[in-house]
Short mmCIF file of C-alpha atoms in Angstrom, two decimals:
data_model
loop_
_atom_site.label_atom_id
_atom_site.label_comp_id
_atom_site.label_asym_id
_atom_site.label_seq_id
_atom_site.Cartn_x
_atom_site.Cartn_y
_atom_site.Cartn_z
CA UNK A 22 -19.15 49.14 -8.62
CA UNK A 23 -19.88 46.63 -11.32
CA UNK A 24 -22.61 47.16 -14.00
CA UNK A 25 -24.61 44.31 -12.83
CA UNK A 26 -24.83 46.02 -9.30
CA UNK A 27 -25.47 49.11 -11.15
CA UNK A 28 -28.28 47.38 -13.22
CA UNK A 29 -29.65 46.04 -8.94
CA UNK A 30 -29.17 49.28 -7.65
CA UNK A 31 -31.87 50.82 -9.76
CA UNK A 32 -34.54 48.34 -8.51
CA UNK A 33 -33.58 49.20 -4.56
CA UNK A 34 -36.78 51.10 -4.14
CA UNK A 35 -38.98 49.16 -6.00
CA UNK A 36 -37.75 45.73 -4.37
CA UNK A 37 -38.95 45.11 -0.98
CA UNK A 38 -35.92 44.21 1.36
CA UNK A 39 -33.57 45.02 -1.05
CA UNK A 40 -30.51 44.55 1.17
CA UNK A 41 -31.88 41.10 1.61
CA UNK A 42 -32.13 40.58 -1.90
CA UNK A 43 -28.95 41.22 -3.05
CA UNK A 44 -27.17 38.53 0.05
CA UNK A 45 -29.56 35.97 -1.43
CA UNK A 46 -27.98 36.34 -4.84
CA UNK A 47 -24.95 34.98 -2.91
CA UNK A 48 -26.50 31.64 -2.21
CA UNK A 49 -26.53 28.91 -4.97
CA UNK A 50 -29.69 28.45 -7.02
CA UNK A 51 -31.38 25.30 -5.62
CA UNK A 52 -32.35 22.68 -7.79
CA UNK A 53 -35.66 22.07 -7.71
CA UNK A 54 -37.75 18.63 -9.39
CA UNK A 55 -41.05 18.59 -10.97
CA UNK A 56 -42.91 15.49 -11.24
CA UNK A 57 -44.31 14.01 -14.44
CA UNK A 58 -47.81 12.61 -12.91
CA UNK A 59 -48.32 11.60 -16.90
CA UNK A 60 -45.92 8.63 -16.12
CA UNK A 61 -46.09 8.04 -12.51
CA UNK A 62 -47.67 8.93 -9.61
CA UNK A 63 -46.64 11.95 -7.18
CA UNK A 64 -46.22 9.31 -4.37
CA UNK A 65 -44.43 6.48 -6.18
CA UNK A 66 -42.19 9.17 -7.72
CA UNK A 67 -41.18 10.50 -4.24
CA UNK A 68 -40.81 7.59 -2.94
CA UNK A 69 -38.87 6.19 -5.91
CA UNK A 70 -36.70 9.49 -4.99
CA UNK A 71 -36.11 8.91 -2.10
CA UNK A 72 -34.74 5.16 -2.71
CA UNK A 73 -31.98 6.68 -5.30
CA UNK A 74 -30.49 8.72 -2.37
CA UNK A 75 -32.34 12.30 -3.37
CA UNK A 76 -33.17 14.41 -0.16
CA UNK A 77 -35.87 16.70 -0.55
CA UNK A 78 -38.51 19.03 0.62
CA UNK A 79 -42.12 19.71 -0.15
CA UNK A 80 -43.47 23.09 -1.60
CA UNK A 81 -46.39 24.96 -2.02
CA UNK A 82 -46.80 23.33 -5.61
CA UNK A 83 -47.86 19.30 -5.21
CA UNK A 84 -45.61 17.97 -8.01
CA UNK A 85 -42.42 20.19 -7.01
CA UNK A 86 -39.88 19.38 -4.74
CA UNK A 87 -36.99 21.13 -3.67
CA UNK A 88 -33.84 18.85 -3.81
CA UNK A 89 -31.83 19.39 -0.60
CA UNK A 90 -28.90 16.76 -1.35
CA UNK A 91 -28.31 14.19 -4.16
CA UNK A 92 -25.02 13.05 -5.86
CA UNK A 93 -24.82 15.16 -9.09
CA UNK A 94 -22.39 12.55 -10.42
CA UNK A 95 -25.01 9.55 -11.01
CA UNK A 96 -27.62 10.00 -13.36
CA UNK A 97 -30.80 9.51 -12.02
CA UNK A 98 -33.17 6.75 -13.23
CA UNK A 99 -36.17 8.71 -12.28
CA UNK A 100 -34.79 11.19 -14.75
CA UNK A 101 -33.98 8.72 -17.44
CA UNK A 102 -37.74 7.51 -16.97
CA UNK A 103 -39.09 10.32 -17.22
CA UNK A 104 -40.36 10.61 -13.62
CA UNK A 105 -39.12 14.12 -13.30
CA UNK A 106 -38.10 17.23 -14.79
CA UNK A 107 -35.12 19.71 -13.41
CA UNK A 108 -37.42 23.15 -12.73
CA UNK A 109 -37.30 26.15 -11.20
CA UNK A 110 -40.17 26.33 -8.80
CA UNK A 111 -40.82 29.73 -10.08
CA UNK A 112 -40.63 28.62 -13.82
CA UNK A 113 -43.74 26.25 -12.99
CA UNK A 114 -45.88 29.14 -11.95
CA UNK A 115 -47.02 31.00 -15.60
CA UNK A 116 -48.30 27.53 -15.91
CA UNK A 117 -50.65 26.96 -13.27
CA UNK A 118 -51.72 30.73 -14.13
CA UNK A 119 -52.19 29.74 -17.62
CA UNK A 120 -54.24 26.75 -16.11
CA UNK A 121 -54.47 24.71 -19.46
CA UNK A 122 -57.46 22.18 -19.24
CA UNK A 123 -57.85 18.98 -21.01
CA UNK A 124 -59.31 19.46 -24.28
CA UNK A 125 -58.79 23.11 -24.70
CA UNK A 126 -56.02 24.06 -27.96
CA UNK A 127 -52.74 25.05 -26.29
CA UNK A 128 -49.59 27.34 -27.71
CA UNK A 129 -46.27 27.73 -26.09
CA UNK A 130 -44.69 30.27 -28.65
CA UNK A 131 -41.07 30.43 -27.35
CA UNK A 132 -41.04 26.81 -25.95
CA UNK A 133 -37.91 25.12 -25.91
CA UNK A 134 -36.22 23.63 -24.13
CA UNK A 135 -39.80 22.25 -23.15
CA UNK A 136 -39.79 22.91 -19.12
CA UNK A 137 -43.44 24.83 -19.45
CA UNK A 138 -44.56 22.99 -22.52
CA UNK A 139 -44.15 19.72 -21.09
CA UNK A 140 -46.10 20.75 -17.99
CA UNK A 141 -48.69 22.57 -19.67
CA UNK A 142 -49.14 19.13 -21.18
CA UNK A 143 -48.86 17.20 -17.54
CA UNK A 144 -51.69 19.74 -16.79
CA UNK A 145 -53.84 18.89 -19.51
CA UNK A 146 -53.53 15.27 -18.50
CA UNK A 147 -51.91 15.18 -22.26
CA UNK A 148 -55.28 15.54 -23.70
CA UNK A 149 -56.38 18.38 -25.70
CA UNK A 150 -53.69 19.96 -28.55
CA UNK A 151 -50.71 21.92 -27.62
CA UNK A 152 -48.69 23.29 -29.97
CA UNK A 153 -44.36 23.87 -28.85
CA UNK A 154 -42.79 26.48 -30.64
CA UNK A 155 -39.61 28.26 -30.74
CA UNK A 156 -37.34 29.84 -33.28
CA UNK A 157 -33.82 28.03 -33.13
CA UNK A 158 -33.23 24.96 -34.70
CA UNK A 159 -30.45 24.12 -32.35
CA UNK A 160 -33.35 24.71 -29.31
CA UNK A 161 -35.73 22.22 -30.83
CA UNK A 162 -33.52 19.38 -30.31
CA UNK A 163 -34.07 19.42 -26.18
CA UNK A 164 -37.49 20.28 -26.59
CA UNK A 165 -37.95 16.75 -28.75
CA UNK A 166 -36.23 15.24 -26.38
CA UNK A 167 -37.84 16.24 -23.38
CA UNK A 168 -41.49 16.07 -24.82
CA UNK A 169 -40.13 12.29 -25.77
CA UNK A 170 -38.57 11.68 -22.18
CA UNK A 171 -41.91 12.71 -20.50
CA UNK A 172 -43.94 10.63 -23.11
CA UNK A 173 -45.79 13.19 -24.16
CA UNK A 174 -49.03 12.52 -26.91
CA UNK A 175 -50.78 16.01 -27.31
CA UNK A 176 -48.00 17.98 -28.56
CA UNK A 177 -47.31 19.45 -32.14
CA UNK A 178 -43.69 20.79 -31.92
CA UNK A 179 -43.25 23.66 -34.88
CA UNK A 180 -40.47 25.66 -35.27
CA UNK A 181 -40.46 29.44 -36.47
CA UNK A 182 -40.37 33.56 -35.40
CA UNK A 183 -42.58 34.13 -32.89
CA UNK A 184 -43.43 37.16 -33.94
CA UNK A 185 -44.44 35.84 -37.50
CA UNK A 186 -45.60 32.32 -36.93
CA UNK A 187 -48.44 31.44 -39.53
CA UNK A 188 -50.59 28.30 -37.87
CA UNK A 189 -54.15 27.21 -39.09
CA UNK A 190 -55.32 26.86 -35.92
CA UNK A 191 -56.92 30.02 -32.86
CA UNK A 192 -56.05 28.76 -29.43
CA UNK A 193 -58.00 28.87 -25.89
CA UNK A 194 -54.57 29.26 -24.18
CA UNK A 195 -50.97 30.52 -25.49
CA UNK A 196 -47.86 31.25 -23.09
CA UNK A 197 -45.25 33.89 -24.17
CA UNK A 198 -42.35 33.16 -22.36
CA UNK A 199 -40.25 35.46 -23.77
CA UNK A 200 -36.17 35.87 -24.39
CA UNK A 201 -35.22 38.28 -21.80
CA UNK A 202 -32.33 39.73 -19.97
CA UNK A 203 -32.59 37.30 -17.56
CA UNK A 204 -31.85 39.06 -14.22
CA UNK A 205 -33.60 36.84 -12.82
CA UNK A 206 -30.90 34.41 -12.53
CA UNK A 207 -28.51 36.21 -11.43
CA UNK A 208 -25.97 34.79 -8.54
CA UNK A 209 -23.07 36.49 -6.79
CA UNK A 210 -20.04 34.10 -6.90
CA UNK A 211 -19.33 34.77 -3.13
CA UNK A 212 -15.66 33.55 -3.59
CA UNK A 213 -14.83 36.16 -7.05
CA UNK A 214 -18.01 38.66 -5.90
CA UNK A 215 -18.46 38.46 -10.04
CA UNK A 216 -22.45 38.02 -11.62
CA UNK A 217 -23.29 34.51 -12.80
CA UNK A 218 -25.98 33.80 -15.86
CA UNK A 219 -25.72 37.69 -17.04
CA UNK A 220 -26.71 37.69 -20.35
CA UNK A 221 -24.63 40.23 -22.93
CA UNK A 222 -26.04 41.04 -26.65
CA UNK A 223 -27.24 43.88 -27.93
CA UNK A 224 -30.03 42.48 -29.21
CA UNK A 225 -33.24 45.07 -28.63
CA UNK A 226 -35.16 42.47 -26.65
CA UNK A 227 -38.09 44.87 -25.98
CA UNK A 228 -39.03 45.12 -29.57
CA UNK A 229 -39.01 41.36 -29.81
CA UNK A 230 -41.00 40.71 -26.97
CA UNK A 231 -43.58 43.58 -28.07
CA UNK A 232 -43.95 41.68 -31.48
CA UNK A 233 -44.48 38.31 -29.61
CA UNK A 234 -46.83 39.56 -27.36
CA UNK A 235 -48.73 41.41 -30.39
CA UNK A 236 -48.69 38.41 -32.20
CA UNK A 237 -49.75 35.66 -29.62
CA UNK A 238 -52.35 37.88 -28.29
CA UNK A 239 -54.26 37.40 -32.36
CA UNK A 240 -54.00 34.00 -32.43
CA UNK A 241 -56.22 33.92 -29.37
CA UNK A 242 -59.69 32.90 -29.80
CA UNK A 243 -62.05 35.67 -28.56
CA UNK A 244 -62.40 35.30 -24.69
CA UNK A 245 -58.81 33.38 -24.69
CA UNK A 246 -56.04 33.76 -21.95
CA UNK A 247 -52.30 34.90 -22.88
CA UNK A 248 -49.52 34.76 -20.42
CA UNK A 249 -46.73 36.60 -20.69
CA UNK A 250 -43.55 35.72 -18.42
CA UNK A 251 -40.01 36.60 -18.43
CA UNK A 252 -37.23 35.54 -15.68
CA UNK A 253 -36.05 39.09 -15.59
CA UNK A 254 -36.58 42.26 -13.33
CA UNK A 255 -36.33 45.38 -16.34
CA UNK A 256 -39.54 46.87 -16.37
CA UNK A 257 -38.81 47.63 -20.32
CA UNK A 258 -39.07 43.99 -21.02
CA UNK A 259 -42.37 43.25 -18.30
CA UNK A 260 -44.68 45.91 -17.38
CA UNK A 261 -44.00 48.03 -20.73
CA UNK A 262 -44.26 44.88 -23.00
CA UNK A 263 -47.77 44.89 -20.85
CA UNK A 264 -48.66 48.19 -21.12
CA UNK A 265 -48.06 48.26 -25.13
CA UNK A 266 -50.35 45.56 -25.79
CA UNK A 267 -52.79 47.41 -23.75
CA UNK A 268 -52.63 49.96 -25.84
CA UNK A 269 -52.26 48.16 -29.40
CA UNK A 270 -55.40 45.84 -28.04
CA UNK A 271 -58.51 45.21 -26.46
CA UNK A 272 -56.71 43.10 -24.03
CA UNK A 273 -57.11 43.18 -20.08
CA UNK A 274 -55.66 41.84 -17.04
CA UNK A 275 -56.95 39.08 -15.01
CA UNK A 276 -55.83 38.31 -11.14
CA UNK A 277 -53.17 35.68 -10.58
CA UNK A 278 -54.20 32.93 -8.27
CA UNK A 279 -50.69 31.45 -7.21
CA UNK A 280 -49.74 29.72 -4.36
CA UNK A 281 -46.84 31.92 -4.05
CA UNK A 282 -45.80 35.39 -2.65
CA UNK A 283 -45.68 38.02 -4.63
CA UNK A 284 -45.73 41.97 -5.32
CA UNK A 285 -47.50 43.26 -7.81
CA UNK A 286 -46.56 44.57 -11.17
CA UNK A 287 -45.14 48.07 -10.97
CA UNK A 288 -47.08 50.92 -12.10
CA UNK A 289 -44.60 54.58 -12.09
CA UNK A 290 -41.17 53.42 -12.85
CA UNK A 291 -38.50 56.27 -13.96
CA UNK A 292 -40.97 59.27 -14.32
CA UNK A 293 -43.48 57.05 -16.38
CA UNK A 294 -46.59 55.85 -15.14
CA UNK A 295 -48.28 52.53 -16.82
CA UNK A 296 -51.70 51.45 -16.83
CA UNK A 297 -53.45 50.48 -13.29
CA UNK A 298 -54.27 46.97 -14.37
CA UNK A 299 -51.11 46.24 -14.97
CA UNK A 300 -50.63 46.16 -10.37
CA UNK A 301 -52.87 42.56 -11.18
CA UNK A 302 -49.41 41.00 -12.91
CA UNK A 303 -46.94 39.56 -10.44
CA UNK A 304 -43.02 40.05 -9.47
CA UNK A 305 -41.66 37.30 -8.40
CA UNK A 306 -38.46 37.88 -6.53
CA UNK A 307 -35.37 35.44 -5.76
CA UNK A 308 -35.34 35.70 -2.10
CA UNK A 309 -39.20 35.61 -1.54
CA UNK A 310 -39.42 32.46 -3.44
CA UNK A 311 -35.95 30.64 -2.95
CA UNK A 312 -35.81 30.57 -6.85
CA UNK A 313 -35.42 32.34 -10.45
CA UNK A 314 -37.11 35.91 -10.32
CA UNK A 315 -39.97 36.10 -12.56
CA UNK A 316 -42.60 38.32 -14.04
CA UNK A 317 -45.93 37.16 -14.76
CA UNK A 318 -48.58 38.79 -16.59
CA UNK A 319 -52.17 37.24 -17.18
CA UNK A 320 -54.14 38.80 -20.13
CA UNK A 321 -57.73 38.19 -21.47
CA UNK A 322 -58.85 38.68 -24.90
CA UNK A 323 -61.85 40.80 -25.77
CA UNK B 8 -52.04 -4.66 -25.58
CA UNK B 9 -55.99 -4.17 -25.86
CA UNK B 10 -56.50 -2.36 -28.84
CA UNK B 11 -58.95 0.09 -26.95
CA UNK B 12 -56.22 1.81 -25.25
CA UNK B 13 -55.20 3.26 -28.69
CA UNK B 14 -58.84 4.89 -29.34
CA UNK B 15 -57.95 7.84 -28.54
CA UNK B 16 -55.03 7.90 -30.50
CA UNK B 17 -53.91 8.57 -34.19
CA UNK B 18 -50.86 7.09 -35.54
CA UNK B 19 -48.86 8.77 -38.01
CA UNK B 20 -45.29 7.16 -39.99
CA UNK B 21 -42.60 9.33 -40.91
CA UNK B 22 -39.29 7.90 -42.18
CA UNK B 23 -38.81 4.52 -40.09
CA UNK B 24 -40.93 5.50 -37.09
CA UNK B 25 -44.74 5.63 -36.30
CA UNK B 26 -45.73 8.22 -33.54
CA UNK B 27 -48.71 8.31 -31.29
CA UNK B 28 -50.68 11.23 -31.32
CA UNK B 29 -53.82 11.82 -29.33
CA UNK B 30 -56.64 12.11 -31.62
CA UNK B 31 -58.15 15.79 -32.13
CA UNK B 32 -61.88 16.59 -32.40
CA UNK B 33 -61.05 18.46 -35.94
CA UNK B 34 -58.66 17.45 -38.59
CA UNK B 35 -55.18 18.46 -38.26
CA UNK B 36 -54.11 20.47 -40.80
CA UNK B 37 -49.82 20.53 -40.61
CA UNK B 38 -48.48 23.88 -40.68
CA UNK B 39 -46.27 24.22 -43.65
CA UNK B 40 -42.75 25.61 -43.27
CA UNK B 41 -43.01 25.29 -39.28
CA UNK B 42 -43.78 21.47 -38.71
CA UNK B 43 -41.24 19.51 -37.16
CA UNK B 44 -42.70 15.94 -35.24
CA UNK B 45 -46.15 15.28 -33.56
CA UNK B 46 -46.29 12.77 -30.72
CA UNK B 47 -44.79 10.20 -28.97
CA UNK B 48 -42.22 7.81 -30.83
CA UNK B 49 -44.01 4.32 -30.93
CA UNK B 50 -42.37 1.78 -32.62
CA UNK B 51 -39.44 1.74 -35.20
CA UNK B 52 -38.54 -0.12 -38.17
CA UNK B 53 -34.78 -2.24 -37.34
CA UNK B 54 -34.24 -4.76 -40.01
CA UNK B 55 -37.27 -5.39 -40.96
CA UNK B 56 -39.13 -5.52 -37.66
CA UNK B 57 -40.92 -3.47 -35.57
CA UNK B 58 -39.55 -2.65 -32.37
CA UNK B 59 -41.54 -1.11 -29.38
CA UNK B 60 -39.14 2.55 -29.01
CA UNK B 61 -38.22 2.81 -25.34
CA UNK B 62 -40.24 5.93 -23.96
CA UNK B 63 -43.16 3.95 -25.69
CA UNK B 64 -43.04 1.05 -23.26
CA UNK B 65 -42.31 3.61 -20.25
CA UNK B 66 -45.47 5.10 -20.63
CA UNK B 67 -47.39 2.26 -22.06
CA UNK B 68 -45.91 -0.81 -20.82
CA UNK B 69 -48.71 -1.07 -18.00
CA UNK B 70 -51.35 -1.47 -20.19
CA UNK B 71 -49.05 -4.94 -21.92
CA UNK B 72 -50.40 -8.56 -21.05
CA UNK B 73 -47.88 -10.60 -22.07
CA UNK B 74 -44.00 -10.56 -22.75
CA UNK B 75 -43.15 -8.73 -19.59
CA UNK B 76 -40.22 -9.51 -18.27
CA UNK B 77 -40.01 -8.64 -14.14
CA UNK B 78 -36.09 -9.15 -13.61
CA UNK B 79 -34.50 -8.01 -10.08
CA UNK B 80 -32.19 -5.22 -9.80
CA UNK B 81 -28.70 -7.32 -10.37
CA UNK B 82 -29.97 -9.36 -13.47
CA UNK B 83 -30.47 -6.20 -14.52
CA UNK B 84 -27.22 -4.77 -14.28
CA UNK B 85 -25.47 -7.37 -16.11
CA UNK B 86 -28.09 -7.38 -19.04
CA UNK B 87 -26.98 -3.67 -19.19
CA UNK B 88 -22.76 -4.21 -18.39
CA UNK B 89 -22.75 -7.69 -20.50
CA UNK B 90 -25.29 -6.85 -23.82
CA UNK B 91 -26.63 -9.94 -23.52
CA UNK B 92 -26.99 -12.55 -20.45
CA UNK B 93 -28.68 -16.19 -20.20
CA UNK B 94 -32.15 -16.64 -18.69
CA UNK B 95 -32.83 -20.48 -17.98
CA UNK B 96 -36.48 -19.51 -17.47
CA UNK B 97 -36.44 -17.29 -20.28
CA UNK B 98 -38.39 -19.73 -22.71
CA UNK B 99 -41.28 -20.09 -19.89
CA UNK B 100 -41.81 -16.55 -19.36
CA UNK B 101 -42.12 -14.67 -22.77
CA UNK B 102 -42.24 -15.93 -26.37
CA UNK B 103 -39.21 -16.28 -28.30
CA UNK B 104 -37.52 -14.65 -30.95
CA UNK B 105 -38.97 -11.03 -30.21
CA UNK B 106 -39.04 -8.07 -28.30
CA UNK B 107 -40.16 -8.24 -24.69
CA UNK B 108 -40.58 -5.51 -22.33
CA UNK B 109 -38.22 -5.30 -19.33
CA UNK B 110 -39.79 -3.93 -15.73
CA UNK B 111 -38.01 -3.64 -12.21
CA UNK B 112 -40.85 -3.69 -9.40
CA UNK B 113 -43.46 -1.24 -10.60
CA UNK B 114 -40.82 0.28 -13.09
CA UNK B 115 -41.02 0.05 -17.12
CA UNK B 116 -37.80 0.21 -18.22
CA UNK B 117 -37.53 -0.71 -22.02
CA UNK B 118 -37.30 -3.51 -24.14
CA UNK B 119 -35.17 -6.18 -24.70
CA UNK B 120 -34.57 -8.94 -27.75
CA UNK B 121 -35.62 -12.70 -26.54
CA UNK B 122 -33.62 -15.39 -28.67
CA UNK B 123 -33.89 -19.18 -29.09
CA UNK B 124 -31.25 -21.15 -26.40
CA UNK B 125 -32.83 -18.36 -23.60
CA UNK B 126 -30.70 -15.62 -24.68
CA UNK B 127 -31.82 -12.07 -23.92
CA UNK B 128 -29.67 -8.94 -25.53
CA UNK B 129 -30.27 -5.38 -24.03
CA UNK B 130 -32.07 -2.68 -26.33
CA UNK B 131 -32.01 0.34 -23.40
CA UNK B 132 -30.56 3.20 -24.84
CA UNK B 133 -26.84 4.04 -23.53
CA UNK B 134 -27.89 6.64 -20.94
CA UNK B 135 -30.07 3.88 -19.59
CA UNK B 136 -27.92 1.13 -19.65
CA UNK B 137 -24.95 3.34 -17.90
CA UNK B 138 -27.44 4.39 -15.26
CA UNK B 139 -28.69 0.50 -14.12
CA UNK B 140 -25.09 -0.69 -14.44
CA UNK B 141 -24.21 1.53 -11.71
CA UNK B 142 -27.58 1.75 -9.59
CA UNK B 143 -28.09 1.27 -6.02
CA UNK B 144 -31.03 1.84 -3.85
CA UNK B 145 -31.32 2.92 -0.29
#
């Protein structure tokens, strides 16, 4: 058996209709559109779809559509005008639990390549401050781009560590969105039986996204929201990135209101046992959602 | 433009661009080693002149009273294959010797340079002017 089925297998009990699971990792990842409402509106943008050949279906989110058949070989205008952006349905969703307002001060720490900073901006009607981060020089390049594309106002774009960014500014709001294993993503190729998007490094990603989360959480205001996503299923880089900030803070869960399904964050995992709040987070899994798997956590200072 | 439509705005020049940036209720103090751009691009300095950037007019280009350009779909396509076409009405619809903005239907695509003897010369970017060469709608 290969390692990444090895990986799977260890989530069988904790993943409900696991068999089910792992046949939906054989299906493509669908392509799904969010619309900018910052430069047009929902209906003129579908509509405006629709005339450029793109089939599509609603979902439970207004301004996402899934795309059900469009030649991958033009490039769109709507694209090119910044009438949509190319998102998961499930990346959209630490968003709307974030639930940025207008006016409020706004930090995406690990932001590029700009999918949930440019929508925490759509959300904020671009009014307000939000602030893009992320550490790679070669990763703020998109972001420019696609805060540019979307015609975007509100946004400072910084680059730096995470985990040590110095800013003179304390923040209502601030999504983690943290570098992860990204199991999330994983496909089957059905024709090789191979993994698709697995990730390889040795790079101790838990301790990274501890530090984030540590440091994110203090540049909350008191009575601030942080939330902390990753597109992976590891416990070690979700529920126990959670659970240590639990314990390092006065930090506590709130419930997510999504307009998704979901389970619950996991509480005994391997012999350990992690703090009860930590069942108010959400799992997002691939074959529930049609989608990236995702983790989402919603935390409130003080 | 009305100039009200910019009061909520700040405008800030670095290098050979100005960017928009929507005016904060406290002062903005730049964060030093980390600060890479605010904003939205707004207008550029090419030879000398000011020119309206492209995303600019795509999210502002409702608000513009004058200099708008409405072209249909084919025009279009040969301002983008050709670089530059001939508009007979071109001198009765926008001043000369300037940038004008260029709109299909209820679209804002960009702007383009208006020249004495109703010339017009494309300013889309390349992306832009490879997708409306080639576009067809349902």
């Amino acid at each position: 058996m290969s390692s990444y089925l090895d990986t799977l297998e260890e989530y069988r009990d904790l993943i409900p209709e696991f068999h089910e699971f792992l046949e939906h990792l054989r299906k493509p990842l669908p392509v799904y559109f969010r619309i900018n409402s910052l430069k047009t509106d929902l209906m003129k943008a579908k509509a405006f779809l629709k005339d450029e050949g793109v089939d599509f279906a609603e979902t439970p989110i207004d301004e996402v559509v899934k795309v059900l058949h469009h030649d991958h070989q033009r490039p769109l205008l709507s694209y090119l005008l910044g009438y949509i952006y190319p998102q998961a349905i499930s990346s959209c969703l630490p968003v709307i639990a974030l639930d940025p307002r207008p006016e409020e001060t706004v930090l995406d720490l690990c932001a590029a390549p700009g999918g949930k900073a440019t929508y925490i901006s759509q959300r904020m009607q671009d009014r307000g401050f939000l602030v893009a981060n992320d550490r790679k020089r070669g990763r703020i390049t998109p972001l420019l781009s696609n805060v540019k594309r979307l015609g975007i106002t509100n946004t400072l774009v910084t680059q730096g560590r995470g985990e040590h960014l110095l800013l003179p500014y304390s923040f209502h709001k601030v999504l983690v969105d943290a570098p992860c294993s990204g199991q999330g993503k994983y496909r089957i190729d059905p024709h090789t039986g191979l993994v698709k998007y697995m990730v390889k490094g040795k790079t101790n990603l838990s301790a990274i996204q501890k530090a984030l989360i540590k440091h994110a959480f203090d540049m909350l205001m008191p009575g601030g929201v942080l939330v902390y996503s990753t597109c992976t299923l590891n416990v070690e880089e979700n529920e126990e990135v959670v659970e240590f900030l639990l314990k390092k803070r006065r930090a506590s869960l709130a419930p997510l209101d999504l307009p998704v399904e979901y389970e619950p964050g996991i509480t005994h995992f391997r012999g350990k046992r992690y703090h009860g709040q930590i069942r108010l987070a959400g799992r997002f899994y691939p074959h529930k959602i049609d989608s990236v798997g995702f983790f989402v956590a919603k935390i409130v200072k003080g | 433009m009305s100039q009200g439509i910019f009061a909520d705005f700040d405008m800030f020049a670095f290098s050979r661009q100005a960017f928009l940036f929507r005016r904060q209720p406290f002062e903005i103090k730049w964060p030093e080693g980390a600060f890479v751009r605010c904003g939205l691009p707004f207008v550029r300095n090419v030879a000398g002149f000011l020119k309206p950037t492209t995303v600019f007019i795509q999210r502002f280009g409702k608000e513009a009273r004058r200099n708008v350009l409405e072209l249909d779909l084919d025009i279009i396509a040969s301002l983008c294959i050709e670089g530059e076409i001939s508009l007979p009405t071109l001198s009765e619809s926008v001043d000369i010797q300037g940038y004008v903005i260029v709109k299909f239907k209820e679209h804002y695509l960009g702007t383009a340079l208006a020249l004495e003897g109703n010339r017009l010369l494309c300013r889309f970017p390349k992306a832009m002017r490879q997708a409306l060469s080639r576009l067809t709608l349902r």
